[in-house]
């Protein structure tokens, strides 16, 4: 090839050879191949033709230097490892994300940002732009992620309403307040006269909004709203909360539970107490991510379409990464759907 340089390890064409065949400088060839700016249409066409003729394969590292893109996004989960790998919510979220990314040559990076030092490390990683954007799910009041990401101007979308910076970051959420209000109204219409709730953690917006929906429905029905115990969105947490709730309020004939996993724990407690569901105590959950179909009895619940929400959040994030600035503070609220089964 007239003395043209070849990669010594593979014998493949080099960038210098592409530049020579295209009749442009090495710098122009690099910009044309890697998506940089300041390349004329004529030079771009010449380089494209040379790449096809020679079978040149671009160097991803070189492309990153030119475009300042890593071709990766992070899914940030501020939760303990055991919860992430046991809760079907997270599996559904990752399925939704990867379904969208399968159409793009973009790598998924999973960051488990447990409270404390791990969160600080995650923020350093994101601040140093090791990824092109971040999707944050299951966030908490004190993790500081929304404020931090809005300050560094990293493309980001939150799965769920953030506690702060909601006017500066995009998010996708289900209408949690309406969902829990609907669930409570079902029990009221059923004829329940003493309805309690197992709420989620007080430092999460989903839990706060669902509790607010329960209180709204209780107030509209003229019922007391004192029968409240908080769980942690896990089966074990739901079991502990149900034990406390039934010990304090043994007259309950209806329970609204802020997640299906917690409802599973509550059903176990009611069975141990000899309380029939729904004859003695009617129970409604929230999520419908697969658990509700397998409980005894099958659980009436409020569906939040986790995979659809993750898909929409990922597309919204990719729009930001691609430079569509109008999507930086967009809010997408999805209506909930009641799924009737046998527990209420």
PDB file of N, CA and C in Angstrom, residues 128-167:
ATOM      1  N   UNK A 128     -17.389  13.627  37.499  1.00  0.00           N
ATOM      2  CA  UNK A 128     -16.239  13.479  36.600  1.00  0.00           C
ATOM      3  C   UNK A 128     -16.643  13.025  35.197  1.00  0.00           C
ATOM      4  N   UNK A 129     -17.947  12.940  34.951  1.00  0.00           N
ATOM      5  CA  UNK A 129     -18.480  12.655  33.614  1.00  0.00           C
ATOM      6  C   UNK A 129     -17.997  11.328  33.055  1.00  0.00           C
ATOM      7  N   UNK A 130     -18.007  10.299  33.902  1.00  0.00           N
ATOM      8  CA  UNK A 130     -17.687   8.969  33.402  1.00  0.00           C
ATOM      9  C   UNK A 130     -18.847   8.369  32.611  1.00  0.00           C
ATOM     10  N   UNK A 131     -20.009   9.005  32.674  1.00  0.00           N
ATOM     11  CA  UNK A 131     -21.171   8.605  31.884  1.00  0.00           C
ATOM     12  C   UNK A 131     -21.772   9.856  31.246  1.00  0.00           C
ATOM     13  N   UNK A 132     -22.612   9.645  30.237  1.00  0.00           N
ATOM     14  CA  UNK A 132     -23.228  10.778  29.543  1.00  0.00           C
ATOM     15  C   UNK A 132     -24.496  11.264  30.229  1.00  0.00           C
ATOM     16  N   UNK A 133     -25.058  10.464  31.116  1.00  0.00           N
ATOM     17  CA  UNK A 133     -26.277  10.862  31.804  1.00  0.00           C
ATOM     18  C   UNK A 133     -26.632   9.837  32.866  1.00  0.00           C
ATOM     19  N   UNK A 134     -27.625  10.171  33.685  1.00  0.00           N
ATOM     20  CA  UNK A 134     -27.993   9.293  34.796  1.00  0.00           C
ATOM     21  C   UNK A 134     -29.506   9.208  34.943  1.00  0.00           C
ATOM     22  N   UNK A 135     -29.983   7.985  35.179  1.00  0.00           N
ATOM     23  CA  UNK A 135     -31.375   7.738  35.542  1.00  0.00           C
ATOM     24  C   UNK A 135     -31.372   7.310  37.003  1.00  0.00           C
ATOM     25  N   UNK A 136     -32.034   8.081  37.856  1.00  0.00           N
ATOM     26  CA  UNK A 136     -32.022   7.830  39.302  1.00  0.00           C
ATOM     27  C   UNK A 136     -33.370   7.263  39.719  1.00  0.00           C
ATOM     28  N   UNK A 137     -33.353   6.118  40.391  1.00  0.00           N
ATOM     29  CA  UNK A 137     -34.598   5.502  40.845  1.00  0.00           C
ATOM     30  C   UNK A 137     -34.506   5.205  42.344  1.00  0.00           C
ATOM     31  N   UNK A 138     -35.673   5.246  43.003  1.00  0.00           N
ATOM     32  CA  UNK A 138     -35.793   4.906  44.428  1.00  0.00           C
ATOM     33  C   UNK A 138     -34.946   5.821  45.310  1.00  0.00           C
ATOM     34  N   UNK A 139     -35.037   7.114  45.059  1.00  0.00           N
ATOM     35  CA  UNK A 139     -34.203   8.059  45.786  1.00  0.00           C
ATOM     36  C   UNK A 139     -34.859   8.484  47.099  1.00  0.00           C
ATOM     37  N   UNK A 140     -34.052   9.061  47.983  1.00  0.00           N
ATOM     38  CA  UNK A 140     -34.483   9.418  49.338  1.00  0.00           C
ATOM     39  C   UNK A 140     -34.251  10.903  49.594  1.00  0.00           C
ATOM     40  N   UNK A 141     -34.893  11.402  50.640  1.00  0.00           N
ATOM     41  CA  UNK A 141     -34.840  12.829  50.937  1.00  0.00           C
ATOM     42  C   UNK A 141     -33.423  13.339  51.131  1.00  0.00           C
ATOM     43  N   UNK A 142     -32.578  12.573  51.807  1.00  0.00           N
ATOM     44  CA  UNK A 142     -31.260  13.074  52.192  1.00  0.00           C
ATOM     45  C   UNK A 142     -30.131  12.648  51.256  1.00  0.00           C
ATOM     46  N   UNK A 143     -30.443  11.972  50.128  1.00  0.00           N
ATOM     47  CA  UNK A 143     -29.325  11.528  49.297  1.00  0.00           C
ATOM     48  C   UNK A 143     -28.713  12.672  48.478  1.00  0.00           C
ATOM     49  N   UNK A 144     -29.444  13.787  48.332  1.00  0.00           N
ATOM     50  CA  UNK A 144     -28.887  14.967  47.677  1.00  0.00           C
ATOM     51  C   UNK A 144     -28.643  14.836  46.187  1.00  0.00           C
ATOM     52  N   UNK A 145     -29.159  13.785  45.561  1.00  0.00           N
ATOM     53  CA  UNK A 145     -28.823  13.531  44.163  1.00  0.00           C
ATOM     54  C   UNK A 145     -29.439  14.557  43.217  1.00  0.00           C
ATOM     55  N   UNK A 146     -30.693  14.938  43.443  1.00  0.00           N
ATOM     56  CA  UNK A 146     -31.339  15.880  42.529  1.00  0.00           C
ATOM     57  C   UNK A 146     -30.615  17.230  42.532  1.00  0.00           C
ATOM     58  N   UNK A 147     -30.310  17.739  43.721  1.00  0.00           N
ATOM     59  CA  UNK A 147     -29.611  19.014  43.811  1.00  0.00           C
ATOM     60  C   UNK A 147     -28.225  18.923  43.165  1.00  0.00           C
ATOM     61  N   UNK A 148     -27.509  17.833  43.467  1.00  0.00           N
ATOM     62  CA  UNK A 148     -26.143  17.694  42.952  1.00  0.00           C
ATOM     63  C   UNK A 148     -26.136  17.585  41.430  1.00  0.00           C
ATOM     64  N   UNK A 149     -27.029  16.784  40.873  1.00  0.00           N
ATOM     65  CA  UNK A 149     -27.037  16.595  39.426  1.00  0.00           C
ATOM     66  C   UNK A 149     -27.487  17.858  38.696  1.00  0.00           C
ATOM     67  N   UNK A 150     -28.395  18.608  39.309  1.00  0.00           N
ATOM     68  CA  UNK A 150     -28.811  19.865  38.673  1.00  0.00           C
ATOM     69  C   UNK A 150     -27.675  20.882  38.697  1.00  0.00           C
ATOM     70  N   UNK A 151     -26.822  20.847  39.729  1.00  0.00           N
ATOM     71  CA  UNK A 151     -25.694  21.792  39.817  1.00  0.00           C
ATOM     72  C   UNK A 151     -24.634  21.502  38.765  1.00  0.00           C
ATOM     73  N   UNK A 152     -24.333  20.223  38.539  1.00  0.00           N
ATOM     74  CA  UNK A 152     -23.255  19.895  37.597  1.00  0.00           C
ATOM     75  C   UNK A 152     -23.775  19.820  36.165  1.00  0.00           C
ATOM     76  N   UNK A 153     -25.086  19.978  35.995  1.00  0.00           N
ATOM     77  CA  UNK A 153     -25.692  20.018  34.665  1.00  0.00           C
ATOM     78  C   UNK A 153     -25.451  18.734  33.884  1.00  0.00           C
ATOM     79  N   UNK A 154     -25.432  17.601  34.583  1.00  0.00           N
ATOM     80  CA  UNK A 154     -25.354  16.314  33.902  1.00  0.00           C
ATOM     81  C   UNK A 154     -26.759  15.916  33.466  1.00  0.00           C
ATOM     82  N   UNK A 155     -26.951  15.512  32.211  1.00  0.00           N
ATOM     83  CA  UNK A 155     -28.278  15.039  31.808  1.00  0.00           C
ATOM     84  C   UNK A 155     -28.787  13.974  32.776  1.00  0.00           C
ATOM     85  N   UNK A 156     -29.991  14.162  33.284  1.00  0.00           N
ATOM     86  CA  UNK A 156     -30.517  13.211  34.264  1.00  0.00           C
ATOM     87  C   UNK A 156     -32.034  13.187  34.214  1.00  0.00           C
ATOM     88  N   UNK A 157     -32.587  12.045  34.587  1.00  0.00           N
ATOM     89  CA  UNK A 157     -34.022  11.883  34.732  1.00  0.00           C
ATOM     90  C   UNK A 157     -34.243  11.064  35.999  1.00  0.00           C
ATOM     91  N   UNK A 158     -35.245  11.440  36.774  1.00  0.00           N
ATOM     92  CA  UNK A 158     -35.562  10.715  37.995  1.00  0.00           C
ATOM     93  C   UNK A 158     -36.786   9.839  37.768  1.00  0.00           C
ATOM     94  N   UNK A 159     -36.689   8.618  38.243  1.00  0.00           N
ATOM     95  CA  UNK A 159     -37.847   7.737  38.259  1.00  0.00           C
ATOM     96  C   UNK A 159     -38.602   8.002  39.544  1.00  0.00           C
ATOM     97  N   UNK A 160     -39.583   8.874  39.498  1.00  0.00           N
ATOM     98  CA  UNK A 160     -40.288   9.319  40.695  1.00  0.00           C
ATOM     99  C   UNK A 160     -39.985  10.775  40.989  1.00  0.00           C
ATOM    100  N   UNK A 161     -40.928  11.451  41.581  1.00  0.00           N
ATOM    101  CA  UNK A 161     -40.774  12.872  41.899  1.00  0.00           C
ATOM    102  C   UNK A 161     -39.656  13.076  42.916  1.00  0.00           C
ATOM    103  N   UNK A 162     -38.684  13.935  42.608  1.00  0.00           N
ATOM    104  CA  UNK A 162     -37.623  14.208  43.585  1.00  0.00           C
ATOM    105  C   UNK A 162     -38.128  15.127  44.694  1.00  0.00           C
ATOM    106  N   UNK A 163     -37.502  15.041  45.851  1.00  0.00           N
ATOM    107  CA  UNK A 163     -37.888  15.909  46.971  1.00  0.00           C
ATOM    108  C   UNK A 163     -37.602  17.367  46.659  1.00  0.00           C
ATOM    109  N   UNK A 164     -36.497  17.622  45.988  1.00  0.00           N
ATOM    110  CA  UNK A 164     -36.090  18.993  45.685  1.00  0.00           C
ATOM    111  C   UNK A 164     -35.608  19.062  44.243  1.00  0.00           C
ATOM    112  N   UNK A 165     -35.430  20.270  43.749  1.00  0.00           N
ATOM    113  CA  UNK A 165     -34.955  20.516  42.387  1.00  0.00           C
ATOM    114  C   UNK A 165     -35.910  19.974  41.342  1.00  0.00           C
ATOM    115  N   UNK A 166     -37.170  19.760  41.723  1.00  0.00           N
ATOM    116  CA  UNK A 166     -38.146  19.242  40.784  1.00  0.00           C
ATOM    117  C   UNK A 166     -38.439  20.178  39.631  1.00  0.00           C
ATOM    118  N   UNK A 167     -38.084  21.450  39.799  1.00  0.00           N
ATOM    119  CA  UNK A 167     -38.261  22.406  38.704  1.00  0.00           C
ATOM    120  C   UNK A 167     -37.032  22.470  37.807  1.00  0.00           C
TER     121      UNK A 167
END
